Amino acid sequence: MKQNVSIQIGKWVLVAVAAGLAIWLGRLVFQGDANDLRSWILSFGIWSPVIYILVYTVRPLIFFPASVLSIAGGLAFGAWMGTFYTIIGATFGAMLSFYVAKTMGKSLVRKEWTGKAGNIQSQMEQNGFFYVLLFRFIPVINFDLISYAAAFAKVRFTSFALATLIGIIPGTFAYNFLGSSFVTGNPKIIVLAIVVFIVLTVVPIVIKNQWNKKQPRDKE
């Protein structure tokens, strides 16, 4: 009994801390200067990359926009190192989301869906790596939603983690390159970054749409 009470208290404390951190980060980004988050990250000196990765890892628990944090990574560390640190943090964060969904939503994970939902669950379970990879290539799709959906659809953890690691590379670079371009202040680099961002965002969507159109033909 005491153990259950302790667990419940621990959960509420975690929720309170997450909510407080979310509010603080929200004010830091949306009510301050665009460089405030970058300045805060860099204020930790040599520990800045570690802090950035840790914040990105717990980001799903505080419902903070992944896109904003990715751009901040580019502002703080540049396109290449920002991409590297973001990939690490985002992958850990996705794994954390996956684990939380598996743990907190056991009834949904264990449930055998029927109808169209059942077909999706079956496809995700059998071809989890492919579907997660496909959705990760499209940065405009909610990052955390993919993690939760994969957990509920019984995608294997190893397939999910590997697909996430590979799939987020293009979008992560696009966001970090966009962020780093603002630091340079060079109009040409900013325009190039915007073009790269648009291309890496739109192309996966076009490919996905073309793939969806071909599916009925393949089945026939």
JSON list of C-alpha atoms in Angstrom, two decimals:
[
{"chain": "A", "resi": 1, "resn": "MET", "atom": "CA", "xyz": [0.00, 0.00, 0.00]},
{"chain": "A", "resi": 2, "resn": "LYS", "atom": "CA", "xyz": [2.75, 2.41, 0.98]},
{"chain": "A", "resi": 3, "resn": "GLN", "atom": "CA", "xyz": [4.63, 1.52, -2.18]},
{"chain": "A", "resi": 4, "resn": "ASN", "atom": "CA", "xyz": [1.61, 2.38, -4.34]},
{"chain": "A", "resi": 5, "resn": "VAL", "atom": "CA", "xyz": [1.21, 5.71, -2.56]},
{"chain": "A", "resi": 6, "resn": "SER", "atom": "CA", "xyz": [4.89, 6.48, -3.12]},
{"chain": "A", "resi": 7, "resn": "ILE", "atom": "CA", "xyz": [4.56, 5.68, -6.81]},
{"chain": "A", "resi": 8, "resn": "GLN", "atom": "CA", "xyz": [1.52, 7.94, -7.14]},
{"chain": "A", "resi": 9, "resn": "ILE", "atom": "CA", "xyz": [3.30, 10.77, -5.33]},
{"chain": "A", "resi": 10, "resn": "GLY", "atom": "CA", "xyz": [6.33, 10.29, -7.55]},
{"chain": "A", "resi": 11, "resn": "LYS", "atom": "CA", "xyz": [4.16, 10.54, -10.66]},
{"chain": "A", "resi": 12, "resn": "TRP", "atom": "CA", "xyz": [2.55, 13.78, -9.50]},
{"chain": "A", "resi": 13, "resn": "VAL", "atom": "CA", "xyz": [5.93, 15.27, -8.61]},
{"chain": "A", "resi": 14, "resn": "LEU", "atom": "CA", "xyz": [7.19, 14.36, -12.08]},
{"chain": "A", "resi": 15, "resn": "VAL", "atom": "CA", "xyz": [4.13, 15.97, -13.67]},
{"chain": "A", "resi": 16, "resn": "ALA", "atom": "CA", "xyz": [4.59, 19.13, -11.59]},
{"chain": "A", "resi": 17, "resn": "VAL", "atom": "CA", "xyz": [8.28, 19.41, -12.49]},
{"chain": "A", "resi": 18, "resn": "ALA", "atom": "CA", "xyz": [7.53, 18.79, -16.17]},
{"chain": "A", "resi": 19, "resn": "ALA", "atom": "CA", "xyz": [4.77, 21.41, -16.18]},
{"chain": "A", "resi": 20, "resn": "GLY", "atom": "CA", "xyz": [7.02, 23.96, -14.50]},
{"chain": "A", "resi": 21, "resn": "LEU", "atom": "CA", "xyz": [9.84, 23.31, -16.93]},
{"chain": "A", "resi": 22, "resn": "ALA", "atom": "CA", "xyz": [7.45, 23.55, -19.88]},
{"chain": "A", "resi": 23, "resn": "ILE", "atom": "CA", "xyz": [6.13, 26.93, -18.71]},
{"chain": "A", "resi": 24, "resn": "TRP", "atom": "CA", "xyz": [9.64, 28.23, -18.09]},
{"chain": "A", "resi": 25, "resn": "LEU", "atom": "CA", "xyz": [10.92, 27.11, -21.49]},
{"chain": "A", "resi": 26, "resn": "GLY", "atom": "CA", "xyz": [7.83, 28.51, -23.16]},
{"chain": "A", "resi": 27, "resn": "ARG", "atom": "CA", "xyz": [8.41, 31.93, -21.64]},
{"chain": "A", "resi": 28, "resn": "LEU", "atom": "CA", "xyz": [12.09, 31.76, -22.47]},
{"chain": "A", "resi": 29, "resn": "VAL", "atom": "CA", "xyz": [11.42, 31.13, -26.15]},
{"chain": "A", "resi": 30, "resn": "PHE", "atom": "CA", "xyz": [8.18, 32.91, -26.91]},
{"chain": "A", "resi": 31, "resn": "GLN", "atom": "CA", "xyz": [8.39, 35.93, -24.59]},
{"chain": "A", "resi": 32, "resn": "GLY", "atom": "CA", "xyz": [12.09, 36.65, -24.90]},
{"chain": "A", "resi": 33, "resn": "ASP", "atom": "CA", "xyz": [14.62, 37.28, -27.61]},
{"chain": "A", "resi": 34, "resn": "ALA", "atom": "CA", "xyz": [15.11, 34.60, -30.27]},
{"chain": "A", "resi": 35, "resn": "ASN", "atom": "CA", "xyz": [18.60, 33.96, -28.92]},
{"chain": "A", "resi": 36, "resn": "ASP", "atom": "CA", "xyz": [17.54, 33.51, -25.28]},
{"chain": "A", "resi": 37, "resn": "LEU", "atom": "CA", "xyz": [17.34, 29.73, -25.50]},
{"chain": "A", "resi": 38, "resn": "ARG", "atom": "CA", "xyz": [20.67, 29.61, -27.32]},
{"chain": "A", "resi": 39, "resn": "SER", "atom": "CA", "xyz": [22.27, 31.81, -24.66]},
{"chain": "A", "resi": 40, "resn": "TRP", "atom": "CA", "xyz": [20.88, 29.62, -21.90]},
{"chain": "A", "resi": 41, "resn": "ILE", "atom": "CA", "xyz": [22.27, 26.47, -23.51]},
{"chain": "A", "resi": 42, "resn": "LEU", "atom": "CA", "xyz": [25.70, 28.00, -24.09]},
{"chain": "A", "resi": 43, "resn": "SER", "atom": "CA", "xyz": [25.81, 29.35, -20.53]},
{"chain": "A", "resi": 44, "resn": "PHE", "atom": "CA", "xyz": [26.78, 25.86, -19.37]},
{"chain": "A", "resi": 45, "resn": "GLY", "atom": "CA", "xyz": [30.11, 26.09, -21.17]},
{"chain": "A", "resi": 46, "resn": "ILE", "atom": "CA", "xyz": [31.68, 22.73, -21.96]},
{"chain": "A", "resi": 47, "resn": "TRP", "atom": "CA", "xyz": [28.58, 21.03, -20.56]},
{"chain": "A", "resi": 48, "resn": "SER", "atom": "CA", "xyz": [26.32, 22.76, -23.08]},
{"chain": "A", "resi": 49, "resn": "PRO", "atom": "CA", "xyz": [26.06, 19.73, -25.42]},
{"chain": "A", "resi": 50, "resn": "VAL", "atom": "CA", "xyz": [25.23, 17.46, -22.49]},
{"chain": "A", "resi": 51, "resn": "ILE", "atom": "CA", "xyz": [22.55, 19.83, -21.19]},
{"chain": "A", "resi": 52, "resn": "TYR", "atom": "CA", "xyz": [21.10, 20.21, -24.67]},
{"chain": "A", "resi": 53, "resn": "ILE", "atom": "CA", "xyz": [20.91, 16.43, -25.15]},
{"chain": "A", "resi": 54, "resn": "LEU", "atom": "CA", "xyz": [19.34, 15.96, -21.71]},
{"chain": "A", "resi": 55, "resn": "VAL", "atom": "CA", "xyz": [16.73, 18.65, -22.36]},
{"chain": "A", "resi": 56, "resn": "TYR", "atom": "CA", "xyz": [15.94, 17.09, -25.73]},
{"chain": "A", "resi": 57, "resn": "THR", "atom": "CA", "xyz": [15.63, 13.68, -24.10]},
{"chain": "A", "resi": 58, "resn": "VAL", "atom": "CA", "xyz": [13.02, 14.82, -21.57]},
{"chain": "A", "resi": 59, "resn": "ARG", "atom": "CA", "xyz": [11.36, 17.21, -24.03]},
{"chain": "A", "resi": 60, "resn": "PRO", "atom": "CA", "xyz": [8.48, 14.79, -24.83]},
{"chain": "A", "resi": 61, "resn": "LEU", "atom": "CA", "xyz": [7.50, 14.80, -21.15]},
{"chain": "A", "resi": 62, "resn": "ILE", "atom": "CA", "xyz": [7.19, 18.60, -21.05]},
{"chain": "A", "resi": 63, "resn": "PHE", "atom": "CA", "xyz": [5.37, 18.92, -24.38]},
{"chain": "A", "resi": 64, "resn": "PHE", "atom": "CA", "xyz": [7.90, 21.38, -25.75]},
{"chain": "A", "resi": 65, "resn": "PRO", "atom": "CA", "xyz": [8.04, 21.76, -29.58]},
{"chain": "A", "resi": 66, "resn": "ALA", "atom": "CA", "xyz": [10.81, 19.64, -31.07]},
{"chain": "A", "resi": 67, "resn": "SER", "atom": "CA", "xyz": [11.18, 22.06, -33.99]},
{"chain": "A", "resi": 68, "resn": "VAL", "atom": "CA", "xyz": [11.94, 25.00, -31.69]},
{"chain": "A", "resi": 69, "resn": "LEU", "atom": "CA", "xyz": [14.57, 23.06, -29.79]},
{"chain": "A", "resi": 70, "resn": "SER", "atom": "CA", "xyz": [16.15, 21.80, -33.02]},
{"chain": "A", "resi": 71, "resn": "ILE", "atom": "CA", "xyz": [16.48, 25.33, -34.37]},
{"chain": "A", "resi": 72, "resn": "ALA", "atom": "CA", "xyz": [17.99, 26.35, -31.03]},
{"chain": "A", "resi": 73, "resn": "GLY", "atom": "CA", "xyz": [20.53, 23.57, -31.48]},
{"chain": "A", "resi": 74, "resn": "GLY", "atom": "CA", "xyz": [21.55, 25.05, -34.81]},
{"chain": "A", "resi": 75, "resn": "LEU", "atom": "CA", "xyz": [21.80, 28.49, -33.26]},
{"chain": "A", "resi": 76, "resn": "ALA", "atom": "CA", "xyz": [23.97, 27.21, -30.43]},
{"chain": "A", "resi": 77, "resn": "PHE", "atom": "CA", "xyz": [26.23, 24.65, -32.10]},
{"chain": "A", "resi": 78, "resn": "GLY", "atom": "CA", "xyz": [26.02, 25.24, -35.83]},
{"chain": "A", "resi": 79, "resn": "ALA", "atom": "CA", "xyz": [24.49, 23.07, -38.53]},
{"chain": "A", "resi": 80, "resn": "TRP", "atom": "CA", "xyz": [26.73, 20.00, -38.24]},
{"chain": "A", "resi": 81, "resn": "MET", "atom": "CA", "xyz": [27.32, 19.67, -34.50]},
{"chain": "A", "resi": 82, "resn": "GLY", "atom": "CA", "xyz": [23.78, 20.86, -33.83]},
{"chain": "A", "resi": 83, "resn": "THR", "atom": "CA", "xyz": [22.49, 18.07, -36.04]},
{"chain": "A", "resi": 84, "resn": "PHE", "atom": "CA", "xyz": [24.72, 15.53, -34.29]},
{"chain": "A", "resi": 85, "resn": "TYR", "atom": "CA", "xyz": [23.60, 16.52, -30.79]},
{"chain": "A", "resi": 86, "resn": "THR", "atom": "CA", "xyz": [19.97, 16.77, -31.84]},
{"chain": "A", "resi": 87, "resn": "ILE", "atom": "CA", "xyz": [19.98, 13.29, -33.37]},
{"chain": "A", "resi": 88, "resn": "ILE", "atom": "CA", "xyz": [21.28, 11.87, -30.09]},
{"chain": "A", "resi": 89, "resn": "GLY", "atom": "CA", "xyz": [18.80, 13.78, -27.94]},
{"chain": "A", "resi": 90, "resn": "ALA", "atom": "CA", "xyz": [15.85, 13.20, -30.26]},
{"chain": "A", "resi": 91, "resn": "THR", "atom": "CA", "xyz": [16.54, 9.47, -30.46]},
{"chain": "A", "resi": 92, "resn": "PHE", "atom": "CA", "xyz": [16.77, 9.18, -26.68]},
{"chain": "A", "resi": 93, "resn": "GLY", "atom": "CA", "xyz": [13.62, 11.28, -26.35]},
{"chain": "A", "resi": 94, "resn": "ALA", "atom": "CA", "xyz": [11.75, 9.06, -28.81]},
{"chain": "A", "resi": 95, "resn": "MET", "atom": "CA", "xyz": [12.88, 5.96, -26.92]},
{"chain": "A", "resi": 96, "resn": "LEU", "atom": "CA", "xyz": [11.63, 7.54, -23.69]},
{"chain": "A", "resi": 97, "resn": "SER", "atom": "CA", "xyz": [8.26, 8.34, -25.28]},
{"chain": "A", "resi": 98, "resn": "PHE", "atom": "CA", "xyz": [8.02, 4.79, -26.59]},
{"chain": "A", "resi": 99, "resn": "TYR", "atom": "CA", "xyz": [8.75, 3.37, -23.15]},
{"chain": "A", "resi": 100, "resn": "VAL", "atom": "CA", "xyz": [6.29, 5.69, -21.41]},
{"chain": "A", "resi": 101, "resn": "ALA", "atom": "CA", "xyz": [3.56, 4.79, -23.90]},
{"chain": "A", "resi": 102, "resn": "LYS", "atom": "CA", "xyz": [4.25, 1.09, -23.41]},
{"chain": "A", "resi": 103, "resn": "THR", "atom": "CA", "xyz": [4.18, 1.45, -19.63]},
{"chain": "A", "resi": 104, "resn": "MET", "atom": "CA", "xyz": [1.35, 3.93, -19.14]},
{"chain": "A", "resi": 105, "resn": "GLY", "atom": "CA", "xyz": [-0.85, 2.59, -21.92]},
{"chain": "A", "resi": 106, "resn": "LYS", "atom": "CA", "xyz": [-0.62, -1.14, -21.27]},
{"chain": "A", "resi": 107, "resn": "SER", "atom": "CA", "xyz": [-4.32, -1.67, -21.98]},
{"chain": "A", "resi": 108, "resn": "LEU", "atom": "CA", "xyz": [-3.94, -0.13, -25.44]},
{"chain": "A", "resi": 109, "resn": "VAL", "atom": "CA", "xyz": [-0.71, -1.99, -26.17]},
{"chain": "A", "resi": 110, "resn": "ARG", "atom": "CA", "xyz": [-2.19, -5.35, -25.22]},
{"chain": "A", "resi": 111, "resn": "LYS", "atom": "CA", "xyz": [-5.45, -4.74, -27.05]},
{"chain": "A", "resi": 112, "resn": "GLU", "atom": "CA", "xyz": [-6.00, -6.50, -30.34]},
{"chain": "A", "resi": 113, "resn": "TRP", "atom": "CA", "xyz": [-7.68, -3.95, -32.60]},
{"chain": "A", "resi": 114, "resn": "THR", "atom": "CA", "xyz": [-10.26, -4.91, -35.20]},
{"chain": "A", "resi": 115, "resn": "GLY", "atom": "CA", "xyz": [-11.28, -3.65, -38.63]},
{"chain": "A", "resi": 116, "resn": "LYS", "atom": "CA", "xyz": [-9.14, -1.00, -40.31]},
{"chain": "A", "resi": 117, "resn": "ALA", "atom": "CA", "xyz": [-7.38, -0.24, -37.04]},
{"chain": "A", "resi": 118, "resn": "GLY", "atom": "CA", "xyz": [-6.55, -3.92, -36.75]},
{"chain": "A", "resi": 119, "resn": "ASN", "atom": "CA", "xyz": [-5.01, -3.93, -40.23]},
{"chain": "A", "resi": 120, "resn": "ILE", "atom": "CA", "xyz": [-2.89, -0.91, -39.35]},
{"chain": "A", "resi": 121, "resn": "GLN", "atom": "CA", "xyz": [-1.80, -2.55, -36.12]},
{"chain": "A", "resi": 122, "resn": "SER", "atom": "CA", "xyz": [-0.87, -5.73, -37.98]},
{"chain": "A", "resi": 123, "resn": "GLN", "atom": "CA", "xyz": [1.07, -3.85, -40.65]},
{"chain": "A", "resi": 124, "resn": "MET", "atom": "CA", "xyz": [2.89, -1.75, -38.08]},
{"chain": "A", "resi": 125, "resn": "GLU", "atom": "CA", "xyz": [3.76, -4.82, -36.06]},
{"chain": "A", "resi": 126, "resn": "GLN", "atom": "CA", "xyz": [5.09, -6.72, -39.08]},
{"chain": "A", "resi": 127, "resn": "ASN", "atom": "CA", "xyz": [6.72, -3.80, -40.90]},
{"chain": "A", "resi": 128, "resn": "GLY", "atom": "CA", "xyz": [7.39, -1.47, -38.01]},
{"chain": "A", "resi": 129, "resn": "PHE", "atom": "CA", "xyz": [10.82, -0.39, -39.18]},
{"chain": "A", "resi": 130, "resn": "PHE", "atom": "CA", "xyz": [9.54, 0.68, -42.60]},
{"chain": "A", "resi": 131, "resn": "TYR", "atom": "CA", "xyz": [6.54, 2.63, -41.32]},
{"chain": "A", "resi": 132, "resn": "VAL", "atom": "CA", "xyz": [8.44, 4.42, -38.56]},
{"chain": "A", "resi": 133, "resn": "LEU", "atom": "CA", "xyz": [11.23, 5.26, -41.01]},
{"chain": "A", "resi": 134, "resn": "LEU", "atom": "CA", "xyz": [8.70, 6.59, -43.53]},
{"chain": "A", "resi": 135, "resn": "PHE", "atom": "CA", "xyz": [6.98, 8.83, -40.99]},
{"chain": "A", "resi": 136, "resn": "ARG", "atom": "CA", "xyz": [10.28, 10.04, -39.50]},
{"chain": "A", "resi": 137, "resn": "PHE", "atom": "CA", "xyz": [11.35, 11.24, -42.93]},
{"chain": "A", "resi": 138, "resn": "ILE", "atom": "CA", "xyz": [8.44, 13.70, -42.83]},
{"chain": "A", "resi": 139, "resn": "PRO", "atom": "CA", "xyz": [9.43, 16.33, -40.23]},
{"chain": "A", "resi": 140, "resn": "VAL", "atom": "CA", "xyz": [6.03, 18.05, -40.26]},
{"chain": "A", "resi": 141, "resn": "ILE", "atom": "CA", "xyz": [4.37, 15.00, -38.68]},
{"chain": "A", "resi": 142, "resn": "ASN", "atom": "CA", "xyz": [4.22, 15.32, -34.90]},
{"chain": "A", "resi": 143, "resn": "PHE", "atom": "CA", "xyz": [7.40, 13.71, -33.60]},
{"chain": "A", "resi": 144, "resn": "ASP", "atom": "CA", "xyz": [5.97, 12.35, -30.35]},
{"chain": "A", "resi": 145, "resn": "LEU", "atom": "CA", "xyz": [2.76, 11.10, -31.96]},
{"chain": "A", "resi": 146, "resn": "ILE", "atom": "CA", "xyz": [4.82, 8.70, -34.08]},
{"chain": "A", "resi": 147, "resn": "SER", "atom": "CA", "xyz": [6.51, 7.35, -30.96]},
{"chain": "A", "resi": 148, "resn": "TYR", "atom": "CA", "xyz": [3.22, 6.77, -29.15]},
{"chain": "A", "resi": 149, "resn": "ALA", "atom": "CA", "xyz": [1.56, 5.22, -32.20]},
{"chain": "A", "resi": 150, "resn": "ALA", "atom": "CA", "xyz": [4.48, 2.84, -32.70]},
{"chain": "A", "resi": 151, "resn": "ALA", "atom": "CA", "xyz": [4.27, 1.73, -29.07]},
{"chain": "A", "resi": 152, "resn": "PHE", "atom": "CA", "xyz": [0.53, 1.12, -29.24]},
{"chain": "A", "resi": 153, "resn": "ALA", "atom": "CA", "xyz": [0.92, -0.73, -32.55]},
{"chain": "A", "resi": 154, "resn": "LYS", "atom": "CA", "xyz": [3.41, -3.15, -30.97]},
{"chain": "A", "resi": 155, "resn": "VAL", "atom": "CA", "xyz": [6.40, -2.14, -33.08]},
{"chain": "A", "resi": 156, "resn": "ARG", "atom": "CA", "xyz": [9.55, -3.81, -31.80]},
{"chain": "A", "resi": 157, "resn": "PHE", "atom": "CA", "xyz": [11.76, -1.50, -29.79]},
{"chain": "A", "resi": 158, "resn": "THR", "atom": "CA", "xyz": [14.92, -2.19, -31.79]},
{"chain": "A", "resi": 159, "resn": "SER", "atom": "CA", "xyz": [13.13, -1.54, -35.09]},
{"chain": "A", "resi": 160, "resn": "PHE", "atom": "CA", "xyz": [11.62, 1.65, -33.70]},
{"chain": "A", "resi": 161, "resn": "ALA", "atom": "CA", "xyz": [14.91, 2.98, -32.34]},
{"chain": "A", "resi": 162, "resn": "LEU", "atom": "CA", "xyz": [16.91, 2.24, -35.49]},
{"chain": "A", "resi": 163, "resn": "ALA", "atom": "CA", "xyz": [14.24, 3.65, -37.82]},
{"chain": "A", "resi": 164, "resn": "THR", "atom": "CA", "xyz": [14.05, 6.79, -35.69]},
{"chain": "A", "resi": 165, "resn": "LEU", "atom": "CA", "xyz": [17.83, 7.24, -35.67]},
{"chain": "A", "resi": 166, "resn": "ILE", "atom": "CA", "xyz": [18.02, 7.01, -39.46]},
{"chain": "A", "resi": 167, "resn": "GLY", "atom": "CA", "xyz": [14.76, 8.71, -40.34]},
{"chain": "A", "resi": 168, "resn": "ILE", "atom": "CA", "xyz": [15.28, 11.93, -38.41]},
{"chain": "A", "resi": 169, "resn": "ILE", "atom": "CA", "xyz": [18.63, 12.78, -40.03]},
{"chain": "A", "resi": 170, "resn": "PRO", "atom": "CA", "xyz": [17.31, 14.83, -43.01]},
{"chain": "A", "resi": 171, "resn": "GLY", "atom": "CA", "xyz": [14.73, 16.80, -41.03]},
{"chain": "A", "resi": 172, "resn": "THR", "atom": "CA", "xyz": [17.12, 17.37, -38.15]},
{"chain": "A", "resi": 173, "resn": "PHE", "atom": "CA", "xyz": [19.74, 18.79, -40.47]},
{"chain": "A", "resi": 174, "resn": "ALA", "atom": "CA", "xyz": [17.13, 21.03, -42.10]},
{"chain": "A", "resi": 175, "resn": "TYR", "atom": "CA", "xyz": [16.08, 22.55, -38.77]},
{"chain": "A", "resi": 176, "resn": "ASN", "atom": "CA", "xyz": [19.64, 22.96, -37.49]},
{"chain": "A", "resi": 177, "resn": "PHE", "atom": "CA", "xyz": [20.89, 24.44, -40.74]},
{"chain": "A", "resi": 178, "resn": "LEU", "atom": "CA", "xyz": [18.00, 26.89, -40.64]},
{"chain": "A", "resi": 179, "resn": "GLY", "atom": "CA", "xyz": [18.88, 27.86, -37.08]},
{"chain": "A", "resi": 180, "resn": "SER", "atom": "CA", "xyz": [22.60, 28.21, -37.76]},
{"chain": "A", "resi": 181, "resn": "SER", "atom": "CA", "xyz": [21.95, 30.41, -40.80]},
{"chain": "A", "resi": 182, "resn": "PHE", "atom": "CA", "xyz": [20.45, 33.12, -38.60]},
{"chain": "A", "resi": 183, "resn": "VAL", "atom": "CA", "xyz": [23.68, 33.30, -36.61]},
{"chain": "A", "resi": 184, "resn": "THR", "atom": "CA", "xyz": [25.72, 34.10, -39.71]},
{"chain": "A", "resi": 185, "resn": "GLY", "atom": "CA", "xyz": [23.43, 36.93, -40.75]},
{"chain": "A", "resi": 186, "resn": "ASN", "atom": "CA", "xyz": [24.40, 36.23, -44.37]},
{"chain": "A", "resi": 187, "resn": "PRO", "atom": "CA", "xyz": [21.26, 36.64, -46.55]},
{"chain": "A", "resi": 188, "resn": "LYS", "atom": "CA", "xyz": [22.52, 34.09, -49.09]},
{"chain": "A", "resi": 189, "resn": "ILE", "atom": "CA", "xyz": [23.07, 31.44, -46.43]},
{"chain": "A", "resi": 190, "resn": "ILE", "atom": "CA", "xyz": [19.68, 32.19, -44.88]},
{"chain": "A", "resi": 191, "resn": "VAL", "atom": "CA", "xyz": [17.96, 31.81, -48.26]},
{"chain": "A", "resi": 192, "resn": "LEU", "atom": "CA", "xyz": [19.89, 28.60, -48.93]},
{"chain": "A", "resi": 193, "resn": "ALA", "atom": "CA", "xyz": [18.89, 27.25, -45.52]},
{"chain": "A", "resi": 194, "resn": "ILE", "atom": "CA", "xyz": [15.23, 28.05, -46.19]},
{"chain": "A", "resi": 195, "resn": "VAL", "atom": "CA", "xyz": [15.41, 26.30, -49.57]},
{"chain": "A", "resi": 196, "resn": "VAL", "atom": "CA", "xyz": [17.07, 23.24, -48.02]},
{"chain": "A", "resi": 197, "resn": "PHE", "atom": "CA", "xyz": [14.45, 23.21, -45.28]},
{"chain": "A", "resi": 198, "resn": "ILE", "atom": "CA", "xyz": [11.59, 23.35, -47.80]},
{"chain": "A", "resi": 199, "resn": "VAL", "atom": "CA", "xyz": [13.11, 20.64, -50.01]},
{"chain": "A", "resi": 200, "resn": "LEU", "atom": "CA", "xyz": [13.81, 18.25, -47.13]},
{"chain": "A", "resi": 201, "resn": "THR", "atom": "CA", "xyz": [10.30, 18.85, -45.82]},
{"chain": "A", "resi": 202, "resn": "VAL", "atom": "CA", "xyz": [8.32, 18.64, -49.06]},
{"chain": "A", "resi": 203, "resn": "VAL", "atom": "CA", "xyz": [10.16, 15.86, -50.91]},
{"chain": "A", "resi": 204, "resn": "PRO", "atom": "CA", "xyz": [9.39, 13.13, -48.32]},
{"chain": "A", "resi": 205, "resn": "ILE", "atom": "CA", "xyz": [5.71, 14.14, -48.40]},
{"chain": "A", "resi": 206, "resn": "VAL", "atom": "CA", "xyz": [5.64, 13.87, -52.20]},
{"chain": "A", "resi": 207, "resn": "ILE", "atom": "CA", "xyz": [7.35, 10.47, -52.07]},
{"chain": "A", "resi": 208, "resn": "LYS", "atom": "CA", "xyz": [4.89, 9.25, -49.45]},
{"chain": "A", "resi": 209, "resn": "ASN", "atom": "CA", "xyz": [1.91, 10.41, -51.54]},
{"chain": "A", "resi": 210, "resn": "GLN", "atom": "CA", "xyz": [3.28, 8.71, -54.65]},
{"chain": "A", "resi": 211, "resn": "TRP", "atom": "CA", "xyz": [3.87, 5.52, -52.67]},
{"chain": "A", "resi": 212, "resn": "ASN", "atom": "CA", "xyz": [0.30, 5.60, -51.34]},
{"chain": "A", "resi": 213, "resn": "LYS", "atom": "CA", "xyz": [-1.09, 5.99, -54.87]},
{"chain": "A", "resi": 214, "resn": "LYS", "atom": "CA", "xyz": [0.76, 2.89, -56.02]},
{"chain": "A", "resi": 215, "resn": "GLN", "atom": "CA", "xyz": [-0.49, 0.68, -53.21]},
{"chain": "A", "resi": 216, "resn": "PRO", "atom": "CA", "xyz": [-3.87, -0.28, -54.78]},
{"chain": "A", "resi": 217, "resn": "ARG", "atom": "CA", "xyz": [-2.13, -1.22, -58.03]},
{"chain": "A", "resi": 218, "resn": "ASP", "atom": "CA", "xyz": [0.32, -3.43, -56.18]},
{"chain": "A", "resi": 219, "resn": "LYS", "atom": "CA", "xyz": [-2.51, -5.22, -54.41]},
{"chain": "A", "resi": 220, "resn": "GLU", "atom": "CA", "xyz": [-4.27, -5.86, -57.68]}
]
